[in-house]
């Protein structure tokens, strides 16, 4: 899969600022998750934040970053998005959603809510 996924508490990920995952909450969660490691940084000085990396089951490396109340997942992998990132979404009490609005759940892919 070569497009972005989003972990968000909003009905649609682009509304994440209305129902945000707080940055401090994300950082606390990410630091406690052994499947994530810091792979770089965004920003400078006090404003900088870590870019976390996750190695997928197919060996691909993806990045996870916090942006405007949601977690953005970027990279290419061949696995099932829910199996790769569903536990992270559940751990944050949030949804896993693709760029096209589809939702990934344990029950399968749900169509956009439009």
C-alpha positions as CSV (number, residue, x, y, z in Angstrom):
1,X,0.0,0.0,0.0
2,X,1.5,3.3,-1.0
3,X,-0.7,6.0,0.4
4,X,-1.4,7.5,3.8
5,X,-3.3,6.0,6.6
6,X,-4.6,8.1,9.5
7,X,-5.4,7.3,13.1
8,X,-8.0,9.8,14.3
9,X,-10.8,10.2,16.8
10,X,-12.9,12.3,14.3
11,X,-15.5,10.8,12.0
12,X,-13.3,11.9,9.1
13,X,-9.5,12.2,9.7
14,X,-9.4,15.7,8.2
15,X,-11.5,16.9,11.1
16,X,-9.0,15.6,13.7
17,X,-8.5,19.0,15.2
18,X,-12.1,18.9,16.4
19,X,-11.6,15.6,18.2
20,X,-7.8,15.5,18.7
21,X,-5.3,13.0,20.0
22,X,-3.2,15.3,22.1
23,X,0.5,15.4,21.2
24,X,1.6,14.5,24.7
25,X,-0.8,11.6,24.6
26,X,0.7,10.3,21.4
27,X,4.2,10.8,22.6
28,X,3.5,8.9,25.8
29,X,1.8,6.1,23.9
30,X,4.5,5.8,21.3
31,X,7.3,5.8,23.9
32,X,5.6,2.8,25.6
33,X,5.0,0.8,22.4
34,X,8.0,-1.5,21.8
35,X,7.1,-1.8,18.1
36,X,7.8,1.9,17.5
37,X,11.2,3.6,17.6
38,X,12.4,7.2,17.0
39,X,13.8,7.4,13.5
40,X,14.2,11.2,13.1
41,X,12.7,14.5,14.0
42,X,10.4,17.2,12.6
43,X,11.0,20.8,13.4
44,X,13.6,22.6,15.5
45,X,14.5,23.3,19.1
46,X,11.5,23.2,21.5
47,X,9.0,22.7,18.6
48,X,10.6,19.5,17.3
49,X,8.8,16.2,17.6
50,X,9.9,12.7,16.9
51,X,9.1,10.7,13.8
52,X,8.5,7.1,14.8
53,X,9.3,4.2,12.6
54,X,7.5,0.8,12.5
55,X,8.8,-2.3,10.7
56,X,5.8,-4.0,9.1
57,X,5.5,-7.8,8.8
58,X,6.7,-7.7,5.2
59,X,9.9,-5.9,6.4
60,X,8.8,-2.5,5.1
61,X,9.6,0.6,7.2
62,X,6.8,3.2,7.6
63,X,6.8,6.4,9.6
64,X,4.2,7.6,12.1
65,X,3.9,11.3,12.9
66,X,1.5,13.5,14.8
67,X,-0.1,16.3,12.8
68,X,-3.1,18.5,13.9
69,X,-4.6,15.9,16.3
70,X,-4.1,12.8,14.2
71,X,-1.4,10.2,13.5
72,X,-0.2,10.0,9.9
73,X,1.2,6.8,8.7
74,X,3.4,7.0,5.5
75,X,5.2,4.4,3.6
76,X,4.8,1.4,1.3
77,X,3.9,-2.0,2.7
78,X,2.1,-5.1,1.4
79,X,0.2,-6.1,4.5
80,X,-3.2,-5.6,5.9
81,X,-3.5,-2.1,7.4
82,X,-5.6,-3.3,10.3
83,X,-3.2,-6.1,11.3
84,X,-0.3,-3.6,11.1
85,X,-1.8,-0.6,12.9
86,X,-5.2,-1.6,14.4
87,X,-3.7,-2.2,17.8
88,X,-2.2,1.3,17.7
89,X,-5.6,2.8,16.8
90,X,-7.3,0.8,19.5
91,X,-4.7,1.8,22.1
92,X,-5.4,5.4,21.3
93,X,-9.2,4.8,21.2
94,X,-9.3,6.0,17.7
95,X,-10.2,5.0,14.1
96,X,-7.8,3.7,11.4
97,X,-8.8,5.4,8.1
98,X,-7.3,5.6,4.6
99,X,-7.0,8.7,2.4
100,X,-10.2,7.7,0.5
101,X,-12.3,7.6,3.7
102,X,-12.4,3.8,4.1
103,X,-12.1,2.5,7.7
104,X,-10.0,-0.5,8.6
105,X,-11.4,-2.7,11.4
106,X,-11.1,-6.3,12.7
107,X,-14.2,-7.0,10.7
108,X,-12.7,-5.9,7.4
109,X,-12.6,-2.7,5.4
110,X,-15.7,-0.5,5.8
111,X,-16.7,1.9,3.0
112,X,-16.5,5.7,3.5
113,X,-19.2,7.1,5.7
114,X,-20.4,9.5,3.0
